[in-house]
Amino acid sequence: MSNTPVIGVLALQGDVREHLIALASADAVARPVRRPEELAEVDGLVIPGGESTTISKLAALFGLMEPLRERIAAGMPVYGTCAGLIMLADKILDPRSGQETFGGIDMIVRRNAFGRQNESFEAGVGVTGIEDGPVEGVFIRAPWVESVGAQVEVLAEHGGHIVAVRQGNALATSFHPELTGDHRIHALFVDMVRAAG
Ligand code: GLN
């Protein structure tokens, strides 16, 4: 890889465009990923917010479930926001029937834990590894992390609940930094991808 990593955004459903913009402004080459051939060409992958049950169904339909699980297991850096965090959980507490995840982070998540759409909110969140003050966390029907395994580093909590974690090359936040102008978390992820290359 050159110093400019190529980072994909899983483009099945969700706020793909916002992540493409945030990654580009954090000095990565960003492109949408829908097919296994496209997945094979990227150095890292963002899994956006949206609806995890839909992303799960479409990933199966597009033949991405197994290739993506394999790449994550092989150490490809991944970053999931909100529904993307759910997709990276090894276990969901309250899955819809048939809902599967890619896994990669040894954690149990609770979907919609912070309430419904009209209970969405913003809050400053201090994140380990992010300097110069808290990030603006946008929580939209956000999950929280109920519990984590020993290999998982908790990077942030809000209201006593875990909202950001990292395990090896997998990073996840309950909130949506791509919806703010603050791209420090994307920059952290781009650094993770560079370091892995
Ligand atoms: N509640 C949604 C889910 O279960 C996530 C919401 C979001 O990504 N903003 O997938």
Coordinates of C-alpha atoms and ligand atoms in Angstrom, one line a residue:
M1 CA 0.0 0.0 0.0
S2 CA 1.2 3.5 -0.7
N3 CA 0.8 6.1 2.1
T4 CA -2.7 6.8 0.9
P5 CA -4.8 3.7 1.8
V6 CA -7.8 2.7 -0.2
I7 CA -10.7 2.4 2.1
G8 CA -14.1 1.0 1.2
V9 CA -17.5 1.8 2.6
L10 CA -20.0 -1.0 2.6
A11 CA -22.6 0.4 0.3
L12 CA -25.6 -1.9 0.7
Q13 CA -27.7 0.5 2.8
G14 CA -27.2 3.4 5.2
D15 CA -25.2 6.7 5.2
V16 CA -22.5 5.7 2.7
R17 CA -21.9 9.1 1.2
E18 CA -21.2 10.8 4.5
H19 CA -18.5 8.2 5.2
L20 CA -16.9 8.6 1.7
I21 CA -16.6 12.3 2.3
A22 CA -15.2 11.9 5.9
L23 CA -12.6 9.4 4.7
A24 CA -11.5 11.5 1.8
S25 CA -11.1 14.5 4.1
A26 CA -8.9 12.2 6.3
D27 CA -6.6 11.6 3.4
A28 CA -7.8 8.2 2.2
V29 CA -9.0 7.1 -1.2
A30 CA -12.6 6.1 -0.5
R31 CA -14.8 4.0 -2.6
P32 CA -18.1 2.1 -2.2
V33 CA -18.0 -1.7 -1.9
R34 CA -21.0 -3.8 -2.9
R35 CA -19.4 -6.9 -4.5
P36 CA -16.8 -9.4 -3.3
E37 CA -14.4 -8.3 -6.1
E38 CA -14.6 -4.7 -4.8
L39 CA -14.0 -5.9 -1.3
A40 CA -10.8 -7.7 -2.4
E41 CA -9.4 -4.4 -3.6
V42 CA -9.6 -2.3 -0.4
D43 CA -7.1 -2.0 2.5
G44 CA -9.9 -1.4 5.1
L45 CA -13.6 -1.1 5.3
V46 CA -16.2 1.1 7.0
I47 CA -19.6 -0.3 7.8
P48 CA -22.0 2.6 8.0
G49 CA -25.0 3.3 10.1
G50 CA -28.5 2.4 8.8
E51 CA -30.5 -0.6 9.7
S52 CA -28.5 -3.7 10.7
T53 CA -31.3 -6.1 9.8
T54 CA -31.3 -4.8 6.3
I55 CA -27.5 -4.7 6.0
S56 CA -27.4 -8.3 7.2
K57 CA -30.0 -9.4 4.6
L58 CA -28.4 -7.6 1.7
A59 CA -24.9 -8.8 2.7
A60 CA -26.2 -12.4 2.3
L61 CA -27.9 -11.5 -1.0
F62 CA -24.8 -9.9 -2.4
G63 CA -22.6 -12.9 -1.4
L64 CA -20.6 -10.7 1.0
M65 CA -21.2 -12.5 4.3
E66 CA -18.4 -15.1 4.1
P67 CA -15.8 -13.0 2.1
L68 CA -16.2 -10.2 4.7
R69 CA -16.0 -12.6 7.7
E70 CA -12.8 -14.0 6.2
R71 CA -11.2 -10.6 5.6
I72 CA -12.1 -9.5 9.1
A73 CA -10.7 -12.7 10.6
A74 CA -7.5 -12.2 8.5
G75 CA -7.0 -8.8 10.1
M76 CA -8.4 -6.3 7.6
P77 CA -9.1 -3.0 9.5
V78 CA -12.8 -2.3 9.9
Y79 CA -14.8 0.5 11.4
G80 CA -18.5 0.2 12.2
T81 CA -20.8 3.1 13.2
C82 CA -24.1 2.4 14.9
A83 CA -25.7 -0.3 12.7
G84 CA -22.1 -1.0 11.7
L85 CA -21.2 -1.5 15.3
I86 CA -24.0 -4.1 15.5
M87 CA -22.6 -5.9 12.4
L88 CA -19.2 -6.2 14.1
A89 CA -20.6 -7.7 17.3
D90 CA -20.0 -11.4 17.9
K91 CA -23.4 -11.5 19.6
I92 CA -26.6 -9.4 19.5
L93 CA -28.7 -9.5 22.6
D94 CA -32.0 -9.0 20.8
P95 CA -31.6 -10.0 17.1
R96 CA -34.4 -10.1 14.7
S97 CA -35.0 -13.6 13.6
G98 CA -32.4 -14.7 11.1
Q99 CA -30.3 -11.6 11.7
E100 CA -26.6 -12.4 11.4
T101 CA -23.5 -10.3 12.0
F102 CA -20.0 -10.3 10.5
G103 CA -18.5 -10.4 14.0
G104 CA -14.9 -9.5 14.8
I105 CA -15.4 -7.9 18.2
D106 CA -16.0 -10.0 21.2
M107 CA -18.9 -8.1 22.6
I108 CA -22.6 -8.3 23.2
V109 CA -24.7 -5.4 21.9
R110 CA -28.2 -4.2 22.6
R111 CA -30.0 -2.7 19.6
N112 CA -32.0 0.5 19.9
A113 CA -30.7 0.7 23.5
F114 CA -30.8 4.5 23.7
G115 CA -34.4 4.6 22.6
R116 CA -36.4 5.3 19.4
Q117 CA -35.9 7.7 16.5
N118 CA -37.5 10.6 18.3
E119 CA -35.2 10.0 21.3
S120 CA -32.1 10.6 19.2
F121 CA -29.7 13.0 20.7
E122 CA -26.2 14.6 20.5
A123 CA -23.6 14.6 23.3
G124 CA -20.0 15.3 23.8
V125 CA -18.1 12.0 24.2
G126 CA -14.5 11.7 25.3
V127 CA -12.8 9.0 23.3
T128 CA -9.5 7.4 24.3
G129 CA -6.9 8.1 21.6
I130 CA -8.7 11.2 20.3
E131 CA -7.0 14.4 21.4
D132 CA -8.2 18.0 21.6
G133 CA -11.4 17.4 23.5
P134 CA -14.6 15.3 23.2
V135 CA -16.1 14.4 19.9
E136 CA -19.7 15.3 19.1
G137 CA -21.6 12.1 19.3
V138 CA -24.8 11.8 17.2
F139 CA -26.9 9.0 18.6
I140 CA -29.8 7.8 16.3
R141 CA -31.6 4.8 17.6
A142 CA -28.2 3.9 18.8
P143 CA -27.1 0.6 20.3
W144 CA -24.9 0.2 23.3
V145 CA -22.4 -2.4 24.2
E146 CA -23.7 -4.5 27.0
S147 CA -20.5 -6.4 27.8
V148 CA -17.0 -7.0 26.3
G149 CA -14.5 -9.8 26.3
A150 CA -11.0 -9.5 27.7
Q151 CA -9.4 -8.6 24.3
V152 CA -11.7 -5.6 23.8
E153 CA -10.5 -2.1 24.7
V154 CA -13.3 0.2 25.8
L155 CA -12.6 3.7 24.2
A156 CA -15.7 5.6 25.4
E157 CA -18.8 5.5 27.6
H158 CA -21.9 7.6 27.7
G159 CA -24.4 7.6 30.6
G160 CA -22.6 4.6 32.1
H161 CA -22.8 2.6 28.8
I162 CA -20.1 1.5 26.5
V163 CA -20.3 3.4 23.2
A164 CA -16.9 2.9 21.5
V165 CA -14.6 -0.1 21.4
R166 CA -11.6 -1.5 19.7
Q167 CA -10.3 -5.1 19.4
G168 CA -7.2 -5.4 17.3
N169 CA -8.0 -3.9 13.9
A170 CA -11.7 -3.6 14.5
L171 CA -13.1 -0.2 15.7
A172 CA -16.7 0.5 16.5
T173 CA -18.8 3.5 17.8
S174 CA -22.5 3.6 18.7
F175 CA -22.6 7.2 17.3
H176 CA -22.1 8.7 13.9
P177 CA -19.0 10.9 13.5
E178 CA -19.6 11.0 9.8
L179 CA -22.6 13.2 10.3
T180 CA -20.5 15.9 12.0
G181 CA -17.7 18.0 10.4
D182 CA -15.3 16.4 12.9
H183 CA -13.3 13.7 11.2
R184 CA -10.9 12.8 14.0
I185 CA -12.2 9.3 14.4
H186 CA -12.0 8.7 10.7
A187 CA -8.4 10.0 10.8
L188 CA -7.7 7.5 13.6
F189 CA -9.1 4.7 11.5
V190 CA -7.1 5.8 8.4
D191 CA -4.0 5.6 10.7
M192 CA -5.0 2.0 11.7
V193 CA -5.3 1.1 8.1
R194 CA -1.9 2.6 7.3
A195 CA -0.3 0.8 10.3
A196 CA -1.8 -2.6 9.1
G197 CA -0.5 -2.2 5.6
Ligands
GLN1 N1 -31.1 0.8 15.3 C1 -30.5 0.5 14.1 C2 -30.2 -1.0 13.9 O1 -30.6 -1.8 14.6 C3 -29.2 1.3 14.0 C4 -29.5 2.8 13.8 C5 -28.4 3.5 13.2 O2 -27.5 3.0 12.5 N2 -28.5 4.8 13.2 O3 -29.5 -1.3 12.9

